XYZ file of C-alpha atoms in Angstrom:
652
model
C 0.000 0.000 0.000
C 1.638 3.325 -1.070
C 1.996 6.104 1.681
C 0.566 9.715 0.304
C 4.892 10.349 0.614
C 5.560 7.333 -1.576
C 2.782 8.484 -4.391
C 4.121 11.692 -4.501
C 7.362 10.503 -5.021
C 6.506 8.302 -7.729
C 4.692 11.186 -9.212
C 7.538 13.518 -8.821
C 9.795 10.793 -10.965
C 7.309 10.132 -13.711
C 7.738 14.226 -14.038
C 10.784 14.132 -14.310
C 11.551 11.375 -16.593
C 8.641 12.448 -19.342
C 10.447 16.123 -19.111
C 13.669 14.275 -19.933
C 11.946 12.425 -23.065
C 10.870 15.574 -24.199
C 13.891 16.947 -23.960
C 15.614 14.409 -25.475
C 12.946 14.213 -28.493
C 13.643 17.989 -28.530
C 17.390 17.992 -29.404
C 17.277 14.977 -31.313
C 14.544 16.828 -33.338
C 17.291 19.974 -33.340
C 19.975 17.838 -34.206
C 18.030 16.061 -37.279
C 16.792 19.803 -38.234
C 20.241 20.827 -38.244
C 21.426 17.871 -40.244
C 18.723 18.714 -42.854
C 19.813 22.063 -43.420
C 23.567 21.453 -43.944
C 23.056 18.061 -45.850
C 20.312 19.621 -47.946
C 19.388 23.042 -47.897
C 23.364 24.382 -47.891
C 24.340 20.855 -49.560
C 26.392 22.966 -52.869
C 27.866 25.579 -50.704
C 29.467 22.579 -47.604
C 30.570 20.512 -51.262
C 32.225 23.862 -52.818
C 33.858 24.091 -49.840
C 34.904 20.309 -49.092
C 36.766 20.304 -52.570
C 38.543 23.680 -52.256
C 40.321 22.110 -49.321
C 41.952 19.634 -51.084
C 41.460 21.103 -54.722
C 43.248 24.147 -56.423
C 42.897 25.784 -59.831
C 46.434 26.512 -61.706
C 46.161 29.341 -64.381
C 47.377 28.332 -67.313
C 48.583 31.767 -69.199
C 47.813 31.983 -73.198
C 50.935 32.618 -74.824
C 50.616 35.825 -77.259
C 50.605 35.538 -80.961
C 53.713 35.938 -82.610
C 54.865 38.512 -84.758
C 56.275 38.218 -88.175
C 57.311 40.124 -91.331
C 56.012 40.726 -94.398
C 57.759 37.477 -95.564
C 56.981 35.192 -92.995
C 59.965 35.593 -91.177
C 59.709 35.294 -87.007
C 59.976 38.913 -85.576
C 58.600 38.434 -82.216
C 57.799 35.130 -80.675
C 57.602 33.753 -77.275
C 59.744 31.360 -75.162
C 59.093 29.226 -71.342
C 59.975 30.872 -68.135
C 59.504 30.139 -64.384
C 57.187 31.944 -62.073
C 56.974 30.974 -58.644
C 53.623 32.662 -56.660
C 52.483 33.019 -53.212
C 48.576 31.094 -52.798
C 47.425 32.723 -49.469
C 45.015 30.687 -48.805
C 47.226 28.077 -48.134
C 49.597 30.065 -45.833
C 49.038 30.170 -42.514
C 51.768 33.043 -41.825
C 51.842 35.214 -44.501
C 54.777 37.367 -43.210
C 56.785 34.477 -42.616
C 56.447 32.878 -45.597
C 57.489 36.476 -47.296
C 60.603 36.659 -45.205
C 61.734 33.072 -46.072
C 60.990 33.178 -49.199
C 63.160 36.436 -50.108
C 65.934 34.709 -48.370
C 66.114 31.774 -50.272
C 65.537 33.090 -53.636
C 67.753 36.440 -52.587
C 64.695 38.947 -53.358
C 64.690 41.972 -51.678
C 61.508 41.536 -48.990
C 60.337 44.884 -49.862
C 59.522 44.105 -53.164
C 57.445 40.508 -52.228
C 55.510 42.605 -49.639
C 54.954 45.833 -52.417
C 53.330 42.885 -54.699
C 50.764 41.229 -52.079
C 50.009 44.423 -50.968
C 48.984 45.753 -54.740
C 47.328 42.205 -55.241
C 45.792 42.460 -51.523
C 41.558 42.680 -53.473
C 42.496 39.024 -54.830
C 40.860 36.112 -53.790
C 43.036 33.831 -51.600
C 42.706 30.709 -52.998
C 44.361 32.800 -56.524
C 48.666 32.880 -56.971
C 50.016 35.990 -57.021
C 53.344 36.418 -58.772
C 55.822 37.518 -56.613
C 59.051 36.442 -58.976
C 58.094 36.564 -62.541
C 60.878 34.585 -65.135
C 62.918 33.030 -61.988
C 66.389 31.500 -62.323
C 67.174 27.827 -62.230
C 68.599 28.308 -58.871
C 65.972 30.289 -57.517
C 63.564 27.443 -59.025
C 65.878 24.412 -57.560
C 65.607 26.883 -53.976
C 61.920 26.789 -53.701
C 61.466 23.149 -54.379
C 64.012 21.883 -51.809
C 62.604 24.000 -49.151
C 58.749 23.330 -50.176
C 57.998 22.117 -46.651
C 58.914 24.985 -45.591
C 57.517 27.567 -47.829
C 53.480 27.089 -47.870
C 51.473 27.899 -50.332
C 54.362 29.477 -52.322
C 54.288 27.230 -55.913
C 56.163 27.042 -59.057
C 54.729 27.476 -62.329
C 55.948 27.740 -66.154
C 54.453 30.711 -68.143
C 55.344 32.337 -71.678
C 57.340 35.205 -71.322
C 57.700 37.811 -74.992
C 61.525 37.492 -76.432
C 61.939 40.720 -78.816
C 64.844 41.081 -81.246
C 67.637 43.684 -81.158
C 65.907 45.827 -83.189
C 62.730 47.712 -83.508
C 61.308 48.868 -79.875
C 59.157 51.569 -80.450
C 57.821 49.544 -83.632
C 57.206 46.386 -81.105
C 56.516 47.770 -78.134
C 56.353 46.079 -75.083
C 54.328 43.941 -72.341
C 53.373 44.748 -69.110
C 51.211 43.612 -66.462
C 47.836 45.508 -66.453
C 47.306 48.515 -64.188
C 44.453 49.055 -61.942
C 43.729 51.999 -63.623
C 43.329 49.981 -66.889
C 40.765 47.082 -65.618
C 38.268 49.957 -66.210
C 38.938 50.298 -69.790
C 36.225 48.340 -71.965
C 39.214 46.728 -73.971
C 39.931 45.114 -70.800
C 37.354 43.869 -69.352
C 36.916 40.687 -67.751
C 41.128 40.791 -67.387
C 41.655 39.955 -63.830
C 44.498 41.590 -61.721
C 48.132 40.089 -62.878
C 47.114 39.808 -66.708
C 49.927 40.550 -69.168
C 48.977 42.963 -71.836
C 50.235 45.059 -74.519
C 51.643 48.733 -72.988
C 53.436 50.613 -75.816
C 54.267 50.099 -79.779
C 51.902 47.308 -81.278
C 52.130 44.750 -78.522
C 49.503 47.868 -77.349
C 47.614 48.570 -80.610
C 47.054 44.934 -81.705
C 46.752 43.841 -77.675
C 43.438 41.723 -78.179
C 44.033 39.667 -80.924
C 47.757 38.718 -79.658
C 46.577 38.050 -76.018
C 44.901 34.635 -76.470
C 42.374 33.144 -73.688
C 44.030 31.407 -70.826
C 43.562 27.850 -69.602
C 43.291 25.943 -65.766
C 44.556 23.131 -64.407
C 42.476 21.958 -61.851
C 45.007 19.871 -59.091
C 44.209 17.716 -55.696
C 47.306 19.167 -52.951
C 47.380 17.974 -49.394
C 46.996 19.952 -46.009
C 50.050 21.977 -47.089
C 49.367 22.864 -50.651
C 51.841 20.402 -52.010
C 49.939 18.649 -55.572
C 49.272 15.233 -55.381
C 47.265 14.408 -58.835
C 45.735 16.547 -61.696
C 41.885 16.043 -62.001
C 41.484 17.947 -65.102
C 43.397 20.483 -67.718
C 41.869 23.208 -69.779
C 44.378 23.951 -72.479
C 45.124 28.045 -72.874
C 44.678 28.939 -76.531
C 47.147 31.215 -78.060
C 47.128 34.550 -79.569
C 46.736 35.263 -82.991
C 49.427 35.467 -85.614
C 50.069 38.756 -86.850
C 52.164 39.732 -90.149
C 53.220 42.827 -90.374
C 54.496 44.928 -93.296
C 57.274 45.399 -91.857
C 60.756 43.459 -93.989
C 62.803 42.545 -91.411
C 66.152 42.994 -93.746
C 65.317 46.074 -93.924
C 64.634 47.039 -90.580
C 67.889 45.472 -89.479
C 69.790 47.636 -92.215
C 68.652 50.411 -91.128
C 69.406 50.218 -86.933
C 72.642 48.854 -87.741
C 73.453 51.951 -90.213
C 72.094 54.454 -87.657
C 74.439 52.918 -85.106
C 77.425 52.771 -87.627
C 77.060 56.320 -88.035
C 76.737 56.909 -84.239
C 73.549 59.047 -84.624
C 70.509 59.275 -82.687
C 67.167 59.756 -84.537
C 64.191 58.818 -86.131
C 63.791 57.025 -89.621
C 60.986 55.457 -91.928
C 60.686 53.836 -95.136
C 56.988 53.342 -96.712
C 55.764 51.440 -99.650
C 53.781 54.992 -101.644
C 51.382 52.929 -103.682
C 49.717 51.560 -100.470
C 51.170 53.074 -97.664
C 52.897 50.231 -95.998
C 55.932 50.908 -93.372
C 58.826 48.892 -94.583
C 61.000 50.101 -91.926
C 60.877 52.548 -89.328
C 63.024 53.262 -86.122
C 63.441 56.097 -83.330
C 66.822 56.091 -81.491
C 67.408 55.857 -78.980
C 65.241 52.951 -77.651
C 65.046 50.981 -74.835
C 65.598 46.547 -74.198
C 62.058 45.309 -74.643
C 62.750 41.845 -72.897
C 63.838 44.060 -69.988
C 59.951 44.923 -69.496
C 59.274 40.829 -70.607
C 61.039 39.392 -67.763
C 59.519 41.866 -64.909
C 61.213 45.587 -65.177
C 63.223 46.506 -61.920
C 62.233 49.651 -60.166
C 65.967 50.830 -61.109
C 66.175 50.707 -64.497
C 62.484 52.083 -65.278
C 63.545 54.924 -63.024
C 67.289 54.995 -65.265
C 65.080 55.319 -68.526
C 62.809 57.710 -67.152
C 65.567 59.898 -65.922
C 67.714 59.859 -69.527
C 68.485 63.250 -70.897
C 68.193 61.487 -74.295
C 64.720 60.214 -73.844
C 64.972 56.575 -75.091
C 61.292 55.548 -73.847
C 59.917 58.575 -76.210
C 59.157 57.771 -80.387
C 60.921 60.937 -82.060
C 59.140 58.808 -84.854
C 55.995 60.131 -84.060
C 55.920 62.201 -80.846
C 58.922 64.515 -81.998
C 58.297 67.599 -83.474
C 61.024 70.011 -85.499
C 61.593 72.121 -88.120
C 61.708 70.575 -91.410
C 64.353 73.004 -92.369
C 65.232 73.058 -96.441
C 62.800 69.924 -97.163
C 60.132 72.208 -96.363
C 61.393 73.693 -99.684
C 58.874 70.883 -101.883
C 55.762 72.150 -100.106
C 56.677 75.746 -101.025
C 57.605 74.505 -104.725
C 54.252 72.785 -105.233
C 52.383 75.538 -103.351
C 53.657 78.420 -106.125
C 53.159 75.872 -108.722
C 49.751 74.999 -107.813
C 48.269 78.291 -106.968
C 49.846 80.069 -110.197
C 52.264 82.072 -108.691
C 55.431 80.256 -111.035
C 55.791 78.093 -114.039
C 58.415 75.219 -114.206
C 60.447 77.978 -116.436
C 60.172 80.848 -114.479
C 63.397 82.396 -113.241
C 64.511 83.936 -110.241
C 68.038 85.166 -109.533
C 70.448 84.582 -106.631
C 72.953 86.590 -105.665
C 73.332 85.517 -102.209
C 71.064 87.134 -100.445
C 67.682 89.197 -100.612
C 65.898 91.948 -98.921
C 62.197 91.219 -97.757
C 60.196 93.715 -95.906
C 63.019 95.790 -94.691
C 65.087 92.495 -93.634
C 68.199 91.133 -94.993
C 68.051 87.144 -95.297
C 70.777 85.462 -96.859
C 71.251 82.057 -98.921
C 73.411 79.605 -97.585
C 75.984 79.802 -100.614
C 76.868 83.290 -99.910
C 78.144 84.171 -103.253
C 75.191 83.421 -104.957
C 73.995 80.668 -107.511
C 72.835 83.203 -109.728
C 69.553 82.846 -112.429
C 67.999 79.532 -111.906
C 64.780 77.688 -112.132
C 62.412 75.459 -109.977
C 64.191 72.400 -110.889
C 67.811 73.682 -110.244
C 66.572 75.976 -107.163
C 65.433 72.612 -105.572
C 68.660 70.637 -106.634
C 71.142 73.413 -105.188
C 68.671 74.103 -102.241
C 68.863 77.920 -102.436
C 67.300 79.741 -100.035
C 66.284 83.030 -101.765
C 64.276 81.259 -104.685
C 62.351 80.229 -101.706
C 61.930 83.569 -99.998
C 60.809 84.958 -103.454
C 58.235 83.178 -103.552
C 56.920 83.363 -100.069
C 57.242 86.766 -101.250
C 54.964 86.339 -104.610
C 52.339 84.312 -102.050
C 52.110 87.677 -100.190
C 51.470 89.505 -103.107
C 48.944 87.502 -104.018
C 47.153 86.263 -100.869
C 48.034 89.181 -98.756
C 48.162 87.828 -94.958
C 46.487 85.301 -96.152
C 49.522 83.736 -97.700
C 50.154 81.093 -94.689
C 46.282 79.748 -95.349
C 47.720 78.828 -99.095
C 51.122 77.173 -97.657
C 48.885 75.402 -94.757
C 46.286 74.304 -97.480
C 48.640 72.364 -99.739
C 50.904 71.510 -96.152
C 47.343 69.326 -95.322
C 47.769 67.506 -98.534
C 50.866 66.341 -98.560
C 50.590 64.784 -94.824
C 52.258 67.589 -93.023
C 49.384 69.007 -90.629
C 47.783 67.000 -88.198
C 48.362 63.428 -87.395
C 49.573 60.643 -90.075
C 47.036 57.863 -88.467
C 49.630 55.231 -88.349
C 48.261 52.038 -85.824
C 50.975 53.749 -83.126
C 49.537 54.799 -79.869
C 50.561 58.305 -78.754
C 50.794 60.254 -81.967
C 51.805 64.379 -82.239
C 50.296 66.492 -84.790
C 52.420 68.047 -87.434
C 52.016 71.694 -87.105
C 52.155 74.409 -90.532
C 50.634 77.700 -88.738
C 47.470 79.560 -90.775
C 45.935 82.671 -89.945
C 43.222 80.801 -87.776
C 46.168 78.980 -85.704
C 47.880 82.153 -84.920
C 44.978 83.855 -83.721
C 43.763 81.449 -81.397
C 46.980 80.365 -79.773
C 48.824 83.824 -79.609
C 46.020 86.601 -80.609
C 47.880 87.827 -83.135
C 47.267 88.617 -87.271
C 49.841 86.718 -89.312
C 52.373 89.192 -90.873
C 53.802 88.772 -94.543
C 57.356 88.708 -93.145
C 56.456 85.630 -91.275
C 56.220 83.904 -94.385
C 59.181 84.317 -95.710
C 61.051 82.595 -92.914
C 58.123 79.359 -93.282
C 59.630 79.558 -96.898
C 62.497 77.429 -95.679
C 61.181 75.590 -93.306
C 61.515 77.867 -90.402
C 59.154 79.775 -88.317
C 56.437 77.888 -86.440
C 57.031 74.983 -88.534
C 56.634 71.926 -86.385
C 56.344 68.800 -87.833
C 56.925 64.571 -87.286
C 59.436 62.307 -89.038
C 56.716 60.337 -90.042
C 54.892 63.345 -91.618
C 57.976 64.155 -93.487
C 57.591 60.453 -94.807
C 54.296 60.318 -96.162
C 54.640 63.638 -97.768
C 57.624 61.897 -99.685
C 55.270 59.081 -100.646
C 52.270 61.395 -101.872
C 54.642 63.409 -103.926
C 56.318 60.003 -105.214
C 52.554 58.534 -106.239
C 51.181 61.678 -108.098
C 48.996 63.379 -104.841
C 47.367 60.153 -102.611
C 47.992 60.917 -98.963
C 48.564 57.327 -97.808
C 47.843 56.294 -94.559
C 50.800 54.524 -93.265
C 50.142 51.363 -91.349
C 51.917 48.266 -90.121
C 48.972 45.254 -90.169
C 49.291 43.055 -92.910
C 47.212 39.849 -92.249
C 46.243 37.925 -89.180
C 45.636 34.149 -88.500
C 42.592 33.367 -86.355
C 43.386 29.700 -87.219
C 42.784 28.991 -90.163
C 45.723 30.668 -92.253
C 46.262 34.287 -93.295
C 44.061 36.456 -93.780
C 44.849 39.602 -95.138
C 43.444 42.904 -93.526
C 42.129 45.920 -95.466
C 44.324 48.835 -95.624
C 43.218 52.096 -93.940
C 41.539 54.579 -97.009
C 43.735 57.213 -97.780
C 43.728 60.477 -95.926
C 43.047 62.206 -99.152
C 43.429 62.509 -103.091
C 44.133 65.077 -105.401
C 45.501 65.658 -108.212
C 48.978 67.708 -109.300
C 49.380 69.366 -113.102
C 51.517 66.879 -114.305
C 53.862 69.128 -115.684
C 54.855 70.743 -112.545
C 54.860 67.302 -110.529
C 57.554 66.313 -113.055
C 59.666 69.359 -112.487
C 59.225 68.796 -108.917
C 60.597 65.127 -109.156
C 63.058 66.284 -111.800
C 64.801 68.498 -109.261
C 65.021 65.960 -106.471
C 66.387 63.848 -108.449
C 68.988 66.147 -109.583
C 69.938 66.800 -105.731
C 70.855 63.672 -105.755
C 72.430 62.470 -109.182
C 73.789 65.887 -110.612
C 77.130 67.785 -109.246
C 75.828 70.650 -107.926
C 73.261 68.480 -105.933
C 73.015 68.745 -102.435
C 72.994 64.958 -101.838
C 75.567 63.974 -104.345
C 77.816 61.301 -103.935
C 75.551 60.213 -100.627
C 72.279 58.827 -101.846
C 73.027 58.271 -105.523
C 72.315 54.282 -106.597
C 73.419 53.472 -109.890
C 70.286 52.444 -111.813
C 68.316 53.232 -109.387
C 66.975 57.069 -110.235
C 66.961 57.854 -106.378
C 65.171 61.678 -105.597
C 65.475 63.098 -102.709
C 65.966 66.575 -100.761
C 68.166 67.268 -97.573
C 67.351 69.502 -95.447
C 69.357 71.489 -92.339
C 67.010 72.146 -88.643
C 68.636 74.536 -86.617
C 68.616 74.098 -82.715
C 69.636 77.242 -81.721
C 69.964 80.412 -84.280
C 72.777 80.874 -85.951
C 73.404 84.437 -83.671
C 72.897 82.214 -80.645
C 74.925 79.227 -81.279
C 78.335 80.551 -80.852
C 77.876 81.767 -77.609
C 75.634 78.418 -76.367
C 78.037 76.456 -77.459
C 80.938 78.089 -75.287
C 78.790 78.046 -72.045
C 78.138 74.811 -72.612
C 81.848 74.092 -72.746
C 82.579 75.865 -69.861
C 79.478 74.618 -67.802
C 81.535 71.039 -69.191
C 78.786 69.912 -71.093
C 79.084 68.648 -74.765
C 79.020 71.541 -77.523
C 77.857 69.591 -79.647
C 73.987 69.707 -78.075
C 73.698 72.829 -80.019
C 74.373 71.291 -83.344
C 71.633 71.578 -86.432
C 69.741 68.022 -87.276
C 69.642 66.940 -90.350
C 67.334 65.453 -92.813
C 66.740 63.924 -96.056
C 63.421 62.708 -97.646
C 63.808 60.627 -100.775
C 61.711 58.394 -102.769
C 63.090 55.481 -106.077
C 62.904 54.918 -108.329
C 61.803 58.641 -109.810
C 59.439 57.381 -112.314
C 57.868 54.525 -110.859
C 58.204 54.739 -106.931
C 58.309 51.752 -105.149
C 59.776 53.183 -101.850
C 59.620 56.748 -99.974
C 60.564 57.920 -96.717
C 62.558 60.058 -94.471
C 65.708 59.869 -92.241
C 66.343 62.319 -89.260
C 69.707 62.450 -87.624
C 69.689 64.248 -84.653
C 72.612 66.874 -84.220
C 74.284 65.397 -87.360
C 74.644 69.409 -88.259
C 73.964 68.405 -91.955
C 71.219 66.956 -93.641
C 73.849 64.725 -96.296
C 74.538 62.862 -93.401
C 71.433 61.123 -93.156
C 71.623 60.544 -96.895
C 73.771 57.496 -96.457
C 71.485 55.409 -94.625
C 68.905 56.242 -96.233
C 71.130 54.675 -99.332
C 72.007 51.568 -97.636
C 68.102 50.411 -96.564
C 66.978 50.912 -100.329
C 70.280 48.931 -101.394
C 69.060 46.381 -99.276
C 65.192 46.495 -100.390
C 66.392 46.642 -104.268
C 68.952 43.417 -103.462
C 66.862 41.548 -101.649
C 63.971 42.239 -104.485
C 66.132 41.221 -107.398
C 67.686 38.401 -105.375
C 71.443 39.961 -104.749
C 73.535 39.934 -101.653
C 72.264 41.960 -98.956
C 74.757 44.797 -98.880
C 76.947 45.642 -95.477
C 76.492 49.221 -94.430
C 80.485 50.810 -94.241
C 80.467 53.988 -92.287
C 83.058 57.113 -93.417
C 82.096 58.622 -90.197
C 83.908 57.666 -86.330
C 80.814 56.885 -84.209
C 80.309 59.599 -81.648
C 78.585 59.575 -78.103
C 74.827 60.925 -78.716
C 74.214 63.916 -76.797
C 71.440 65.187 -74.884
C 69.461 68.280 -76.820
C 69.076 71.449 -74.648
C 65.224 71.200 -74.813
C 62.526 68.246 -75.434
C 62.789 66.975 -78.845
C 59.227 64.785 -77.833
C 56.088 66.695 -78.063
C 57.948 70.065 -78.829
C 59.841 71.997 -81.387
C 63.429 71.384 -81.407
C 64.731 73.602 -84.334
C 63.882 76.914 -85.547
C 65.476 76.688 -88.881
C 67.074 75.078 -91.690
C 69.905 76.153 -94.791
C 69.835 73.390 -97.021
C-alpha cells in the first residue's frame, strides 16, 4: 500500500523522466533539423567548400601571338619561363612565408611585400606572382625548401623574347594597371594579366593576347599537388604579319648605329602606304619589361636626358628646315604664282620687308629655275616666292602654304596604328589667332619659306609627304597590319583609305621630281655622292634644322663648354626625304639624324636600306652598311625633342 509520501514521489519521478523524453525528443529533433539544413538546404555551398580544401585551380597563361614580317619571317615570338607565386590561402603566416621566401631566392623583402600588398583585393585561394621569369637556382631553392615555404608554388608561363631591333615599332608587355581594368578593352582581365603597354604589342593587344587555360590539381593539407583532375588547355594569340621586312629594318638600326647618330627614320611602300621600316633612337631593351622591369632601371630610362622611352618617330616635333622647300615649290606651282620655267636670280642674299636674309651659298647661284633651285637648295628662290604668295594672298599667304601643307601629310596626325601620336604643325591665320592673338604678318612667311618659323612637324609626316609626292597626290595612310591568323591561315586585312586625293598638273609634278632627283644624281646636288644608286633614279631633298639660331649658337656652345657639357647639343639636325625609283616609286621615306649638323649625313642610310630592299627584291647579296664617319657619343638636346619643337630653322 503506497503512503501519500511514496505516491508523490513516484509522481515527482514520472515528471521528471517524461520532461527528460521531451527533452531528449527535442534535441534529437534539433539535431536532425540541423542535419537537414547542412546536408540539404546548404548541400552545394558545404561541397564547394569540401573540394577547395583539397582542390586548387592553376592558371594556365595563353601565350601571345607571334609577330612576323612581311615574308613570314619570325619577328617576335615567345619562349618558357619560371614563375613561382604566393597562394594565401594556403599560408598560414603570410609574413613568414614572405621573409623566407626572399631569403632563399635572394629577393629583396620589400619588393614581395609591395606585390601582395597591390594584389591584396584578390581572392586567396588565386597565386600571385611575386618572382616573374625566376632562375634555375631560384627554381631548384623553392622546391628543396617546399615544406617549408606554404602555399608558395612554381609554375611555367610564356614570357615575350623581342629582337635587337625595332622597340618603339614592337613595343612592349606589361602587367595591367588598376587603372586599366576599367577600360572596356579590358574587361573581364583579372588583376596580374599581361597585356600590350606601348608600340603594337599595345595597338594589336586583343588579338595577340589569347584566352588562358586551368589546371584543376588535388594538394594535401600543405598545398603540395598530389594528382591533376582535369586540364583546360590556354589557346594562343593570334598570328600577326606585319608589313614590316625585317632585312630592312635590321639595315637600317645597324646603319644608324654605324654612323653613331641618334634619330628617327621610316621607309613606306607609296602605292599603299605600308611601313617597310621605321626606327626612333634611342630605344630601350624590350625583354627588360618581358622578364619583370626593376624599379631601377624604369627609373634609369625615365631619368635619360636622351629620352629613349619617347618615339621621335611620331611624338617629336622640329623644323623641317630646307625639305620644307617641296611644299613651297608645289604651293607656287599649284596656286599660279610660277611656271616650271620661271626664273629667279640669286645673288646671295635678298631683302624682304626691310630684312636682310641670306642664302646659304653666300656668293650666290645666280639665275635659276624650280628644278635647279630645288637641286642646289637655295634659299632666296624660296623667300621669293613666299614673297609672290604675299602679293597675291596678302596675310592670307600662310592659309595657301597650310592648305597644300594638309595635302601632302604635313598638318595634323599621319594615323599610323601607333599609340601616342603628335600632330604636325604648318601655322594659318586661324592657328595664330587662337593660340597667340595675333594677325599673321607677310614677313612671317618668308622665314616658313624654308622651313623655319612655327614649322613643327613629325618624321613620319615628313615620310608620307615623300610618298604622296612620289605617287602623283594620294595621302597614304601609313600602317603596319598586314594579315592575321585566327586559325585557319592568313588572312589579309584591309588597308586604312587614304587620308586624301588630289591631283597635281603633271607638268609641274615632273619638275618637282626632276629636281630631287637632280639633288641627288647631278654635281651641284646637295645629296651627291651620298644617296646616288646606280640604276636606281633615287630623288630626294636634304634639309638642315637649326637648334639654336645661328646668332645664338656661338655663344651656347661656349657656355656649354665651360658649364663642361658637350658643344655639340647645339648642333643643327639633319634630314633627307627621298623616294626610287623617280618614275615609278616603289619606296619613300625620311631619315632624321639628330645633331648630325647636316642633312647629307642622313643621306647614307637612307642609301644603304633601299640597297638592301632593291637586293633583296632582285635576289642579290644583302649589302653591309660601311660607315666614313667615327661613331660619336649621342648627346642630350638642350630642350625636349618629344612633343615640342626642337629647331627653328634650316639652310639646305
Amino acid at each position: 500500500m503506497l503512503t501519500p509520501g511514496a505516491y508523490e514521489d513516484r509522481r515527482s519521478l514520472q515528471l521528471r523522466l517524461t520532461g527528460l523524453r521531451i527533452g531528449l525528443l527535442t534535441v534529437f529533433v534539433l539535431i536532425a533539423g540541423a542535419f537537414w539544413v547542412l546536408q540539404v538546404l546548404q548541400y552545394t555551398e558545404y561541397r564547394d567548400r569540401a573540394e577547395q580544401n583539397h582542390t586548387r585551380t592553376i592558371p594556365l597563361l595563353a601565350p601571345r601571338g607571334v609577330l612576323f614580317d612581311r615574308h613570314g619571317d619570325v619577328l617576335v615570338q615567345n619562349r618558357r619561363s619560371f614563375r613561382i607565386a604566393i597562394v594565401r590561402e594556403q599560408t598560414a603566416d603570410i609574413d613568414d612565408t614572405i621573409r623566407h621566401l626572399a631569403g632563399v631566392t635572394g629577393t629583396a623583402e620589400s619588393d614581395i611585400q609591395a606585390i601582395m600588398t597591390r594584389r591584396r583585393g584578390d581572392p586567396l585561394f588565386r597565386p600571385i606572382a611575386v618572382i616573374d621569369h625566376a632562375t634555375d637556382a631560384q627554381v631548384a631553392a623553392v622546391i628543396a625548401q617546399g615544406l617549408e615555404l606554404p602555399g608558395v608554388v612554381v609554375d611555367q608561363i610564356p614570357m615575350r623574347s623581342y629582337p635587337g631591333e625595332g622597340a618603339h615599332l614592337f613595343g612592349y608587355v606589361g602587367e595591367v594597371q588598376q587603372a586599366q581594368l576599367y577600360r572596356p578593352e579590358f574587361a573581364g582581365l583579372q588583376p596580374g594579366a599581361i597585356v600590350g603597354q606601348a608600340g603594337l604589342e599595345q595597338v594589336y593587344n586583343a588579338p595577340l593576347m589569347g584566352n588562358d587555360g586551368n589546371r584543376f590539381v588535388i594538394v594535401d593539407s600543405r598545398g603540395r599537388e598530389i594528382d591533376e583532375l582535369e586540364r583546360q588547355d590556354p589557346v594562343d594569340g593570334q598570328r600577326v604579319k606585319l608589313t614590316i621586312d625585317r632585312d630592312m629594318q635590321r639595315a637600317l638600326e645597324d646603319a644608324f648605329r654605324a654612323d653613331g647618330f641618334d634619330g628617327a627614320a621610316a621607309f613606306l611602300d607609296p602605292r599603299s602606304g605600308e611601313v617597310l621600316a621605321l626606327t626612333s633612337l634611342p630605344a630601350y631593351d624590350p625583354n627588360d619589361f618581358a622578364v619583370g622591369i626593376s624599379s631601377a632601371t624604369w627609373s634609369a630610362l625615365n631619368k635619360d636626358p636622351l629620352r629613349p622611352l619617347g618615339n621621335r618617330l611620331i611624338q617629336g616635333l622640329y623644323s623641317p628646315g630646307s625639305t620644307f622647300k617641296i611644299v613651297m615649290a608645289i604651293t607656287a606651282l599649284e596656286e599660279g604664282i610660277i611656271t616650271p620655267d620661271t626664273v629667279i636670280g640669286c645673288r646671295g642674299s635678298g631683302v624682304f620687308y626691310g630684312r636682310s636674309f641670306k642664302c646659304w651659298n653666300t656668293s650666290g647661284h645666280g639665275p635659276m629655275t624650280l628644278r635647279h633651285a630645288i637641286e642646289q637648295s637655295c634659299n632666296v628662290f624660296f623667300y621669293t616666292l613666299g614673297e609672290r604668295l604675299n602679293a597675291r594672298f596678302g596675310d592670307r599667304s600662310i592659309d595657301a602654304i597650310n592648305k597644300w601643307a594638309a595635302k601632302l601629310g604635313l598638318v595634323g596626325k599621319t594615323g599610323i596604328d601607333l599609340p601616342q601620336e603628335n600632330p604636325s604643325l604648318v601655322p594659318s591665320t586661324e592657328w595664330k589667332l587662337r593660340e597667340r592673338g595675333e594677325r599673321w604678318y607677310p614677313g612671317e612667311t618668308i622665314s616658313v619659306a624654308i622651313g623655319q618659323g612655327a614649322v613643327s612637324v613629325s618624321p613620319m609626316a615628313m615620310a608620307t609627304m615623300m610618298a604622296t609626292v612620289a605617287n602623283g597626290g594620294t595621302l597614304q595612310t601609313p600602317h603596319l597590319l598586314k594579315a592575321i591568323d585566327r586559325g585557319h591561315g592568313w588572312e589579309p586585312q584591309a588597308p586604312p583609305a587614304p587620308r586624301s586625293v588630289f591631283q597635281m598638273d603633271p607638268s609641274h609634278l615632273a619638275a618637282v621630281r626632276d629636281g630631287l632627283w637632280m639633288a641627288v644624281n647631278t654635281p651641284l646636288g646637295t645629296a651627291t655622292r651620298r644617296g646616288k644608286i646606280d640604276g636606281k633614279d633615287v630623288a630626294g631633298k636634304t634639309g638642315t634644322a637649326q637648334v639654336i639660331s645661328n646668332d645664338n649658337k656661338a655663344a651656347a656652345q661656349a657656355a656649354a663648354r665651360s658649364a663642361g657639357k658637350d658643344p655639340a647639343i647645339y648642333n643643327d639636325h639633319g634630314w633627307f626625304v627621298f623616294f626610287a625609283p623617280r618614275d615609278n616609286p616603289e619606296v619613300a621615306g625620311v631619315v632624321f639624324t639628330e645633331h648630325s649638323e647636316h642633312g647629307y649625313l642622313s643621306a647614307p642610310i637612307a642609301k644603304h636600306v633601299m640597297e638592301t630592299y632593291f637586293a633583296k627584291k632582285e635576289g642579290r647579296p644583302l649589302p653591309v652598311y660601311k660607315s666614313s664617319r667615327t661613331p660619336r657619343t649621342p648627346v642630350a638636346p638642350p630642350r625636349p625633342a618629344i612633343g615640342g619643337t626642337s629647331g627653328i630653322g634650316g639652310t639646305r
